[in-house]
Short mmCIF file of N, CA and C in Angstrom, two decimals:
data_model
loop_
_atom_site.label_atom_id
_atom_site.label_comp_id
_atom_site.label_asym_id
_atom_site.label_seq_id
_atom_site.Cartn_x
_atom_site.Cartn_y
_atom_site.Cartn_z
N UNK J 1 -33.14 -249.76 -18.54
CA UNK J 1 -34.15 -248.80 -18.95
C UNK J 1 -35.14 -248.56 -17.83
N UNK J 2 -34.99 -249.19 -16.69
CA UNK J 2 -35.92 -248.96 -15.59
C UNK J 2 -35.87 -247.50 -15.17
N UNK J 3 -37.06 -246.93 -14.95
CA UNK J 3 -37.14 -245.56 -14.50
C UNK J 3 -36.89 -244.54 -15.59
N UNK J 4 -36.93 -244.98 -16.85
CA UNK J 4 -36.66 -244.07 -17.95
C UNK J 4 -37.77 -244.16 -18.98
N UNK J 5 -37.73 -243.24 -19.92
CA UNK J 5 -38.65 -243.27 -21.05
C UNK J 5 -37.87 -243.60 -22.30
N UNK J 6 -38.54 -244.23 -23.24
CA UNK J 6 -37.91 -244.53 -24.51
C UNK J 6 -38.95 -244.51 -25.60
N UNK J 7 -38.51 -244.27 -26.82
CA UNK J 7 -39.43 -244.31 -27.95
C UNK J 7 -39.47 -245.73 -28.48
N UNK J 8 -40.67 -246.29 -28.57
CA UNK J 8 -40.84 -247.65 -29.06
C UNK J 8 -41.02 -247.59 -30.57
N UNK J 9 -40.19 -248.33 -31.29
CA UNK J 9 -40.35 -248.45 -32.73
C UNK J 9 -41.09 -249.75 -32.96
N UNK J 10 -42.31 -249.67 -33.44
CA UNK J 10 -43.17 -250.84 -33.55
C UNK J 10 -42.73 -251.77 -34.67
N UNK J 11 -43.28 -252.98 -34.72
CA UNK J 11 -42.94 -253.91 -35.79
C UNK J 11 -43.16 -253.28 -37.17
N UNK J 12 -42.53 -253.87 -38.18
CA UNK J 12 -42.43 -253.28 -39.51
C UNK J 12 -43.77 -252.93 -40.16
N UNK J 13 -44.88 -253.52 -39.74
CA UNK J 13 -46.15 -253.24 -40.40
C UNK J 13 -46.78 -251.93 -39.93
N UNK J 14 -46.18 -251.24 -38.97
CA UNK J 14 -46.71 -249.96 -38.50
C UNK J 14 -46.33 -248.85 -39.47
N UNK J 15 -47.18 -247.86 -39.63
CA UNK J 15 -46.90 -246.79 -40.59
C UNK J 15 -45.90 -245.77 -40.08
N UNK J 16 -45.58 -245.77 -38.80
CA UNK J 16 -44.55 -244.91 -38.25
C UNK J 16 -44.94 -243.47 -38.03
N UNK J 17 -46.20 -243.10 -38.24
CA UNK J 17 -46.62 -241.72 -38.07
C UNK J 17 -46.90 -241.35 -36.62
N UNK J 18 -47.08 -242.32 -35.76
CA UNK J 18 -47.41 -242.02 -34.37
C UNK J 18 -46.16 -242.13 -33.51
N UNK J 19 -46.29 -241.76 -32.27
CA UNK J 19 -45.19 -241.82 -31.33
C UNK J 19 -45.66 -242.56 -30.09
N UNK J 20 -44.81 -243.45 -29.61
CA UNK J 20 -45.15 -244.20 -28.41
C UNK J 20 -44.03 -244.06 -27.40
N UNK J 21 -44.38 -243.82 -26.16
CA UNK J 21 -43.41 -243.73 -25.09
C UNK J 21 -43.70 -244.83 -24.08
N UNK J 22 -42.66 -245.57 -23.74
CA UNK J 22 -42.78 -246.64 -22.76
C UNK J 22 -41.99 -246.23 -21.53
N UNK J 23 -42.62 -246.27 -20.36
CA UNK J 23 -41.96 -245.88 -19.12
C UNK J 23 -42.12 -247.00 -18.09
N UNK J 24 -40.99 -247.40 -17.51
CA UNK J 24 -41.03 -248.39 -16.44
C UNK J 24 -40.38 -247.78 -15.20
N UNK J 25 -40.85 -248.20 -14.03
CA UNK J 25 -40.25 -247.73 -12.78
C UNK J 25 -39.85 -248.93 -11.94
N UNK J 26 -38.71 -248.84 -11.30
CA UNK J 26 -38.21 -249.95 -10.50
C UNK J 26 -38.92 -250.10 -9.16
N UNK J 27 -38.98 -249.06 -8.32
CA UNK J 27 -39.56 -249.29 -6.99
C UNK J 27 -41.03 -249.71 -7.05
N UNK J 28 -41.81 -249.04 -7.87
CA UNK J 28 -43.24 -249.34 -7.94
C UNK J 28 -43.53 -250.50 -8.88
N UNK J 29 -42.54 -250.88 -9.69
CA UNK J 29 -42.70 -251.95 -10.68
C UNK J 29 -43.91 -251.69 -11.57
N UNK J 30 -44.04 -250.43 -11.98
CA UNK J 30 -45.15 -250.07 -12.85
C UNK J 30 -44.67 -249.93 -14.28
N UNK J 31 -45.61 -250.00 -15.20
CA UNK J 31 -45.33 -249.89 -16.62
C UNK J 31 -46.41 -249.03 -17.26
N UNK J 32 -46.00 -248.16 -18.17
CA UNK J 32 -46.99 -247.39 -18.91
C UNK J 32 -46.50 -247.21 -20.33
N UNK J 33 -47.39 -247.46 -21.29
CA UNK J 33 -47.10 -247.22 -22.69
C UNK J 33 -48.10 -246.18 -23.17
N UNK J 34 -47.60 -245.05 -23.66
CA UNK J 34 -48.44 -243.95 -24.11
C UNK J 34 -48.25 -243.77 -25.61
N UNK J 35 -49.30 -243.94 -26.37
CA UNK J 35 -49.30 -243.76 -27.81
C UNK J 35 -49.98 -242.44 -28.11
N UNK J 36 -49.30 -241.57 -28.88
CA UNK J 36 -49.84 -240.25 -29.23
C UNK J 36 -49.91 -240.14 -30.75
N UNK J 37 -51.04 -239.66 -31.27
CA UNK J 37 -51.22 -239.53 -32.70
C UNK J 37 -51.14 -238.05 -33.08
N UNK J 38 -50.20 -237.72 -34.00
CA UNK J 38 -50.10 -236.33 -34.44
C UNK J 38 -51.18 -236.00 -35.46
N UNK J 39 -51.42 -234.74 -35.75
CA UNK J 39 -50.72 -233.62 -35.14
C UNK J 39 -51.31 -233.27 -33.79
N UNK J 40 -50.52 -232.67 -32.96
CA UNK J 40 -50.94 -232.15 -31.65
C UNK J 40 -51.44 -233.22 -30.69
N UNK J 41 -51.04 -234.46 -30.90
CA UNK J 41 -51.42 -235.55 -29.98
C UNK J 41 -52.93 -235.57 -29.74
N UNK J 42 -53.70 -235.39 -30.78
CA UNK J 42 -55.16 -235.28 -30.65
C UNK J 42 -55.79 -236.56 -30.13
N UNK J 43 -55.16 -237.69 -30.38
CA UNK J 43 -55.67 -238.98 -29.91
C UNK J 43 -54.56 -239.67 -29.14
N UNK J 44 -54.91 -240.22 -27.96
CA UNK J 44 -53.92 -240.94 -27.16
C UNK J 44 -54.50 -242.27 -26.70
N UNK J 45 -53.62 -243.22 -26.49
CA UNK J 45 -53.97 -244.50 -25.89
C UNK J 45 -52.91 -244.79 -24.83
N UNK J 46 -53.35 -245.04 -23.61
CA UNK J 46 -52.43 -245.29 -22.50
C UNK J 46 -52.70 -246.67 -21.94
N UNK J 47 -51.67 -247.50 -21.93
CA UNK J 47 -51.74 -248.85 -21.39
C UNK J 47 -50.96 -248.87 -20.09
N UNK J 48 -51.64 -249.16 -18.98
CA UNK J 48 -50.99 -249.22 -17.66
C UNK J 48 -50.91 -250.67 -17.19
N UNK J 49 -49.81 -250.97 -16.49
CA UNK J 49 -49.65 -252.30 -15.95
C UNK J 49 -48.57 -252.34 -14.89
N UNK J 50 -48.28 -253.53 -14.42
CA UNK J 50 -47.21 -253.78 -13.46
C UNK J 50 -46.33 -254.89 -14.01
N UNK J 51 -45.09 -254.92 -13.57
CA UNK J 51 -44.17 -255.95 -14.04
C UNK J 51 -43.49 -256.62 -12.86
N UNK J 52 -43.03 -257.83 -13.13
CA UNK J 52 -42.25 -258.59 -12.16
C UNK J 52 -41.28 -259.46 -12.93
N UNK J 53 -40.24 -259.92 -12.27
CA UNK J 53 -39.33 -260.85 -12.93
C UNK J 53 -40.07 -262.15 -13.18
N UNK J 54 -39.91 -262.71 -14.36
CA UNK J 54 -40.60 -263.95 -14.73
C UNK J 54 -39.88 -265.13 -14.09
N UNK J 55 -40.64 -266.11 -13.62
CA UNK J 55 -40.05 -267.27 -12.95
C UNK J 55 -39.92 -268.49 -13.86
N UNK J 56 -40.26 -268.37 -15.13
CA UNK J 56 -40.13 -269.48 -16.07
C UNK J 56 -41.39 -270.28 -16.27
N UNK J 57 -42.45 -269.98 -15.52
CA UNK J 57 -43.71 -270.69 -15.66
C UNK J 57 -44.44 -270.16 -16.89
N UNK J 58 -44.73 -271.05 -17.83
CA UNK J 58 -45.43 -270.64 -19.05
C UNK J 58 -46.84 -270.19 -18.72
N UNK J 59 -47.33 -269.21 -19.45
CA UNK J 59 -48.69 -268.73 -19.28
C UNK J 59 -49.62 -269.48 -20.22
N UNK J 60 -50.89 -269.53 -19.86
CA UNK J 60 -51.90 -270.16 -20.69
C UNK J 60 -52.35 -269.15 -21.73
N UNK J 61 -52.41 -269.57 -22.98
CA UNK J 61 -52.95 -268.72 -24.04
C UNK J 61 -54.45 -268.91 -24.02
N UNK J 62 -55.16 -267.90 -23.54
CA UNK J 62 -56.61 -268.01 -23.37
C UNK J 62 -57.35 -268.17 -24.70
N UNK J 63 -56.67 -267.93 -25.81
CA UNK J 63 -57.32 -268.09 -27.12
C UNK J 63 -57.39 -269.56 -27.54
N UNK J 64 -56.60 -270.41 -26.88
CA UNK J 64 -56.56 -271.83 -27.25
C UNK J 64 -57.25 -272.66 -26.19
N UNK J 65 -58.09 -273.58 -26.61
CA UNK J 65 -58.80 -274.44 -25.67
C UNK J 65 -57.87 -275.56 -25.21
N UNK J 66 -58.09 -276.02 -23.98
CA UNK J 66 -57.35 -277.13 -23.37
C UNK J 66 -55.87 -276.84 -23.18
N UNK J 67 -55.47 -275.56 -23.12
CA UNK J 67 -54.08 -275.22 -22.81
C UNK J 67 -53.86 -275.45 -21.33
N UNK J 68 -52.66 -275.86 -20.96
CA UNK J 68 -52.35 -276.05 -19.55
C UNK J 68 -51.03 -275.36 -19.23
N UNK J 69 -50.96 -274.77 -18.05
CA UNK J 69 -49.74 -274.13 -17.60
C UNK J 69 -48.72 -275.20 -17.25
N UNK J 70 -47.48 -274.99 -17.68
CA UNK J 70 -46.40 -275.91 -17.36
C UNK J 70 -45.55 -275.30 -16.26
N UNK J 71 -44.92 -276.16 -15.44
CA UNK J 71 -44.07 -275.62 -14.39
C UNK J 71 -42.68 -275.29 -14.94
N UNK J 72 -41.83 -274.71 -14.08
CA UNK J 72 -40.51 -274.27 -14.52
C UNK J 72 -39.67 -275.40 -15.09
N UNK J 73 -39.72 -276.57 -14.46
CA UNK J 73 -38.90 -277.67 -14.92
C UNK J 73 -39.34 -278.14 -16.31
N UNK J 74 -40.64 -278.22 -16.54
CA UNK J 74 -41.14 -278.62 -17.86
C UNK J 74 -40.79 -277.56 -18.89
N UNK J 75 -40.86 -276.31 -18.49
CA UNK J 75 -40.53 -275.22 -19.42
C UNK J 75 -39.07 -275.29 -19.81
N UNK J 76 -38.19 -275.54 -18.85
CA UNK J 76 -36.77 -275.60 -19.14
C UNK J 76 -36.42 -276.78 -20.04
N UNK J 77 -37.19 -277.87 -19.96
CA UNK J 77 -36.93 -279.04 -20.77
C UNK J 77 -37.48 -278.92 -22.19
N UNK J 78 -38.31 -277.97 -22.45
CA UNK J 78 -38.97 -277.80 -23.74
C UNK J 78 -38.11 -276.93 -24.66
N UNK J 79 -37.06 -277.51 -25.26
CA UNK J 79 -36.08 -276.76 -26.04
C UNK J 79 -36.67 -276.06 -27.25
N UNK J 80 -37.73 -276.60 -27.83
CA UNK J 80 -38.29 -276.03 -29.05
C UNK J 80 -39.15 -274.80 -28.80
N UNK J 81 -39.61 -274.60 -27.58
CA UNK J 81 -40.54 -273.51 -27.38
C UNK J 81 -40.02 -272.38 -26.51
N UNK J 82 -38.88 -272.57 -25.86
CA UNK J 82 -38.35 -271.54 -24.97
C UNK J 82 -36.99 -271.07 -25.46
N UNK J 83 -36.58 -269.88 -25.05
CA UNK J 83 -35.24 -269.41 -25.41
C UNK J 83 -34.19 -270.40 -24.92
N UNK J 84 -33.12 -270.56 -25.67
CA UNK J 84 -32.11 -271.56 -25.32
C UNK J 84 -31.36 -271.13 -24.07
N UNK J 85 -31.09 -272.10 -23.21
CA UNK J 85 -30.32 -271.90 -21.99
C UNK J 85 -29.42 -273.11 -21.84
N UNK J 86 -28.30 -272.93 -21.18
CA UNK J 86 -27.39 -274.04 -20.96
C UNK J 86 -28.04 -275.04 -19.99
N UNK J 87 -28.02 -276.31 -20.35
CA UNK J 87 -28.63 -277.34 -19.52
C UNK J 87 -27.84 -277.59 -18.24
N UNK J 88 -26.57 -277.15 -18.20
CA UNK J 88 -25.75 -277.42 -17.03
C UNK J 88 -25.84 -276.33 -15.97
N UNK J 89 -26.50 -275.23 -16.26
CA UNK J 89 -26.60 -274.15 -15.28
C UNK J 89 -28.04 -273.95 -14.86
N UNK J 90 -28.21 -273.45 -13.63
CA UNK J 90 -29.55 -273.11 -13.16
C UNK J 90 -30.03 -271.89 -13.96
N UNK J 91 -31.28 -271.88 -14.29
CA UNK J 91 -31.82 -270.81 -15.12
C UNK J 91 -32.36 -269.70 -14.24
N UNK J 92 -31.89 -268.48 -14.49
CA UNK J 92 -32.42 -267.29 -13.83
C UNK J 92 -33.29 -266.57 -14.85
N UNK J 93 -34.53 -267.02 -14.98
CA UNK J 93 -35.44 -266.45 -15.98
C UNK J 93 -35.62 -264.96 -15.77
N UNK J 94 -35.64 -264.50 -14.52
CA UNK J 94 -35.88 -263.09 -14.23
C UNK J 94 -34.77 -262.16 -14.67
N UNK J 95 -33.60 -262.70 -15.00
CA UNK J 95 -32.50 -261.84 -15.44
C UNK J 95 -32.79 -261.17 -16.77
N UNK J 96 -33.55 -261.81 -17.64
CA UNK J 96 -33.82 -261.26 -18.96
C UNK J 96 -35.30 -261.27 -19.33
N UNK J 97 -36.15 -261.77 -18.44
CA UNK J 97 -37.59 -261.91 -18.74
C UNK J 97 -38.44 -261.18 -17.71
N UNK J 98 -39.50 -260.53 -18.19
CA UNK J 98 -40.48 -259.89 -17.32
C UNK J 98 -41.83 -260.50 -17.59
N UNK J 99 -42.61 -260.59 -16.54
CA UNK J 99 -44.04 -260.88 -16.70
C UNK J 99 -44.75 -259.55 -16.47
N UNK J 100 -45.44 -259.07 -17.51
CA UNK J 100 -46.15 -257.80 -17.44
C UNK J 100 -47.64 -258.10 -17.35
N UNK J 101 -48.29 -257.57 -16.35
CA UNK J 101 -49.74 -257.74 -16.18
C UNK J 101 -50.41 -256.41 -16.45
N UNK J 102 -51.23 -256.39 -17.49
CA UNK J 102 -51.90 -255.16 -17.89
C UNK J 102 -53.08 -254.88 -16.96
N UNK J 103 -53.25 -253.62 -16.59
CA UNK J 103 -54.30 -253.23 -15.66
C UNK J 103 -55.45 -252.49 -16.35
N UNK J 104 -55.11 -251.48 -17.17
CA UNK J 104 -56.18 -250.73 -17.83
C UNK J 104 -55.68 -250.07 -19.10
N UNK J 105 -56.61 -249.79 -19.99
CA UNK J 105 -56.37 -249.06 -21.23
C UNK J 105 -57.25 -247.82 -21.20
N UNK J 106 -56.65 -246.66 -21.48
CA UNK J 106 -57.41 -245.41 -21.52
C UNK J 106 -57.23 -244.78 -22.89
N UNK J 107 -58.32 -244.45 -23.54
CA UNK J 107 -58.31 -243.75 -24.82
C UNK J 107 -58.71 -242.30 -24.55
N UNK J 108 -57.92 -241.36 -25.06
CA UNK J 108 -58.21 -239.95 -24.85
C UNK J 108 -58.28 -239.20 -26.16
N UNK J 109 -59.03 -238.11 -26.15
CA UNK J 109 -59.14 -237.26 -27.32
C UNK J 109 -58.97 -235.81 -26.85
N UNK J 110 -58.06 -235.10 -27.50
CA UNK J 110 -57.75 -233.72 -27.15
C UNK J 110 -57.46 -233.55 -25.66
N UNK J 111 -56.78 -234.52 -25.06
CA UNK J 111 -56.37 -234.44 -23.66
C UNK J 111 -57.40 -234.87 -22.64
N UNK J 112 -58.58 -235.29 -23.08
CA UNK J 112 -59.63 -235.72 -22.16
C UNK J 112 -59.87 -237.21 -22.28
N UNK J 113 -59.94 -237.93 -21.16
CA UNK J 113 -60.24 -239.37 -21.22
C UNK J 113 -61.62 -239.59 -21.84
N UNK J 114 -61.68 -240.42 -22.84
CA UNK J 114 -62.92 -240.72 -23.53
C UNK J 114 -63.46 -242.09 -23.11
N UNK J 115 -62.54 -243.01 -22.86
CA UNK J 115 -62.91 -244.40 -22.60
C UNK J 115 -61.83 -245.02 -21.72
N UNK J 116 -62.25 -245.76 -20.72
CA UNK J 116 -61.30 -246.47 -19.85
C UNK J 116 -61.82 -247.90 -19.67
N UNK J 117 -60.94 -248.86 -19.91
CA UNK J 117 -61.33 -250.28 -19.80
C UNK J 117 -60.30 -251.00 -18.92
N UNK J 118 -60.79 -251.61 -17.85
CA UNK J 118 -59.92 -252.43 -17.01
C UNK J 118 -59.77 -253.80 -17.66
N UNK J 119 -58.57 -254.38 -17.55
CA UNK J 119 -58.33 -255.73 -18.06
C UNK J 119 -58.76 -256.76 -17.03
N UNK J 120 -59.18 -257.93 -17.48
CA UNK J 120 -59.45 -259.01 -16.52
C UNK J 120 -58.17 -259.34 -15.75
N UNK J 121 -58.30 -259.82 -14.51
CA UNK J 121 -57.11 -260.20 -13.74
C UNK J 121 -56.26 -261.20 -14.53
N UNK J 122 -54.97 -261.11 -14.32
CA UNK J 122 -54.01 -262.01 -14.95
C UNK J 122 -53.95 -261.89 -16.48
N UNK J 123 -54.25 -260.70 -17.01
CA UNK J 123 -54.00 -260.45 -18.43
C UNK J 123 -52.53 -260.10 -18.54
N UNK J 124 -51.72 -261.11 -18.77
CA UNK J 124 -50.26 -260.97 -18.70
C UNK J 124 -49.60 -261.39 -20.00
N UNK J 125 -48.39 -260.88 -20.18
CA UNK J 125 -47.53 -261.25 -21.30
C UNK J 125 -46.11 -261.42 -20.75
N UNK J 126 -45.31 -262.17 -21.48
CA UNK J 126 -43.91 -262.36 -21.12
C UNK J 126 -43.06 -261.54 -22.09
N UNK J 127 -42.18 -260.72 -21.53
CA UNK J 127 -41.27 -259.91 -22.33
C UNK J 127 -39.85 -260.42 -22.09
N UNK J 128 -39.13 -260.67 -23.18
CA UNK J 128 -37.77 -261.19 -23.11
C UNK J 128 -36.82 -260.17 -23.74
N UNK J 129 -35.90 -259.65 -22.94
CA UNK J 129 -34.91 -258.72 -23.45
C UNK J 129 -33.82 -259.51 -24.15
N UNK J 130 -33.62 -259.22 -25.46
CA UNK J 130 -32.60 -259.94 -26.21
C UNK J 130 -31.39 -259.07 -26.54
N UNK J 131 -31.52 -257.75 -26.37
CA UNK J 131 -30.38 -256.85 -26.55
C UNK J 131 -30.62 -255.60 -25.72
N UNK J 132 -29.57 -255.11 -25.08
CA UNK J 132 -29.69 -253.92 -24.25
C UNK J 132 -28.35 -253.21 -24.19
N UNK J 133 -28.36 -251.92 -24.50
CA UNK J 133 -27.20 -251.08 -24.25
C UNK J 133 -27.71 -249.73 -23.76
N UNK J 134 -26.86 -248.71 -23.74
CA UNK J 134 -27.26 -247.40 -23.21
C UNK J 134 -28.32 -246.71 -24.05
N UNK J 135 -28.48 -247.09 -25.32
CA UNK J 135 -29.40 -246.40 -26.21
C UNK J 135 -30.51 -247.27 -26.77
N UNK J 136 -30.32 -248.57 -26.84
CA UNK J 136 -31.25 -249.45 -27.54
C UNK J 136 -31.65 -250.62 -26.66
N UNK J 137 -32.91 -251.02 -26.78
CA UNK J 137 -33.41 -252.24 -26.14
C UNK J 137 -34.24 -252.99 -27.17
N UNK J 138 -33.98 -254.27 -27.32
CA UNK J 138 -34.80 -255.11 -28.18
C UNK J 138 -35.49 -256.13 -27.29
N UNK J 139 -36.82 -256.12 -27.34
CA UNK J 139 -37.64 -257.00 -26.51
C UNK J 139 -38.51 -257.86 -27.41
N UNK J 140 -38.62 -259.11 -27.07
CA UNK J 140 -39.54 -260.03 -27.73
C UNK J 140 -40.66 -260.30 -26.74
N UNK J 141 -41.89 -260.03 -27.15
CA UNK J 141 -43.03 -260.15 -26.24
C UNK J 141 -44.02 -261.17 -26.78
N UNK J 142 -44.57 -261.99 -25.88
CA UNK J 142 -45.53 -262.99 -26.29
C UNK J 142 -46.52 -263.34 -25.20
N UNK J 143 -47.55 -264.09 -25.59
CA UNK J 143 -48.64 -264.45 -24.69
C UNK J 143 -48.26 -265.50 -23.64
N UNK J 144 -47.29 -266.38 -23.95
CA UNK J 144 -47.07 -267.54 -23.08
C UNK J 144 -45.67 -267.66 -22.49
N UNK J 145 -44.67 -267.09 -23.13
CA UNK J 145 -43.28 -267.32 -22.77
C UNK J 145 -42.60 -268.21 -23.78
N UNK J 146 -43.36 -268.77 -24.71
CA UNK J 146 -42.80 -269.60 -25.78
C UNK J 146 -42.30 -268.69 -26.91
N UNK J 147 -41.19 -269.08 -27.52
CA UNK J 147 -40.59 -268.30 -28.60
C UNK J 147 -41.57 -268.15 -29.78
N UNK J 148 -42.37 -269.18 -30.05
CA UNK J 148 -43.25 -269.17 -31.22
C UNK J 148 -44.28 -268.05 -31.21
N UNK J 149 -44.65 -267.51 -30.07
CA UNK J 149 -45.69 -266.48 -30.07
C UNK J 149 -45.13 -265.08 -29.82
N UNK J 150 -43.83 -264.90 -29.98
CA UNK J 150 -43.21 -263.61 -29.72
C UNK J 150 -43.31 -262.65 -30.90
N UNK J 151 -43.38 -261.36 -30.56
CA UNK J 151 -43.32 -260.25 -31.51
C UNK J 151 -42.14 -259.39 -31.07
N UNK J 152 -41.39 -258.83 -32.02
CA UNK J 152 -40.19 -258.06 -31.69
C UNK J 152 -40.51 -256.57 -31.60
N UNK J 153 -40.01 -255.91 -30.53
CA UNK J 153 -40.12 -254.46 -30.35
C UNK J 153 -38.72 -253.89 -30.20
N UNK J 154 -38.44 -252.83 -30.92
CA UNK J 154 -37.16 -252.14 -30.90
C UNK J 154 -37.40 -250.79 -30.22
N UNK J 155 -36.64 -250.50 -29.16
CA UNK J 155 -36.84 -249.28 -28.38
C UNK J 155 -35.56 -248.46 -28.35
N UNK J 156 -35.67 -247.16 -28.63
CA UNK J 156 -34.54 -246.24 -28.53
C UNK J 156 -34.77 -245.33 -27.34
N UNK J 157 -33.73 -245.13 -26.54
CA UNK J 157 -33.83 -244.24 -25.39
C UNK J 157 -34.01 -242.81 -25.89
N UNK J 158 -34.96 -242.12 -25.32
CA UNK J 158 -35.21 -240.72 -25.65
C UNK J 158 -34.28 -239.87 -24.81
N UNK J 159 -33.65 -238.86 -25.42
CA UNK J 159 -32.79 -237.97 -24.62
C UNK J 159 -33.60 -237.30 -23.52
N UNK J 160 -32.95 -237.03 -22.41
CA UNK J 160 -33.62 -236.35 -21.29
C UNK J 160 -34.02 -234.95 -21.73
N UNK J 161 -35.21 -234.49 -21.31
CA UNK J 161 -35.61 -233.12 -21.66
C UNK J 161 -34.68 -232.12 -21.00
N UNK J 162 -34.48 -230.96 -21.64
CA UNK J 162 -33.63 -229.96 -21.01
C UNK J 162 -34.19 -229.52 -19.68
N UNK J 163 -33.32 -229.27 -18.73
CA UNK J 163 -33.78 -228.85 -17.41
C UNK J 163 -34.27 -227.41 -17.48
N UNK J 164 -35.32 -227.14 -16.72
CA UNK J 164 -35.88 -225.79 -16.66
C UNK J 164 -35.28 -225.09 -15.46
N UNK J 165 -34.72 -223.94 -15.70
CA UNK J 165 -34.07 -223.19 -14.62
C UNK J 165 -34.97 -222.14 -14.06
#
């Protein structure tokens, strides 16, 4: 899905009336999620960030006191909190995991930016791709890289717009 747009179908508690487009680019390693509220996209929210392949290092959940970052080896040994991997093979966390660092959130009304908020440095999440084909992507996203804090996102690829001649 790199370099493409897709419609994000949010978790089941969303009312489904809005539309969200997620766009990632490979060379720039940028990420943008654009939420538009109908009718006429009168309200928008744009989340900008950058992504990189995750190296397996767990992130600290800033909401919990006395949390400590664990290294890759400790993460791999923690079977209850991380996605299962074969113990006999070296783990390539970046093959299915991204570390996304959010940069800014912009709220717009009728096409005009109303509010822009930069995120503190290292406001990151771990995204784990659990299914991918030509049309669908299922990603589990969480604060630390641990399975327990993940939320599931289902994304359908949006057809390319017709070319203008």
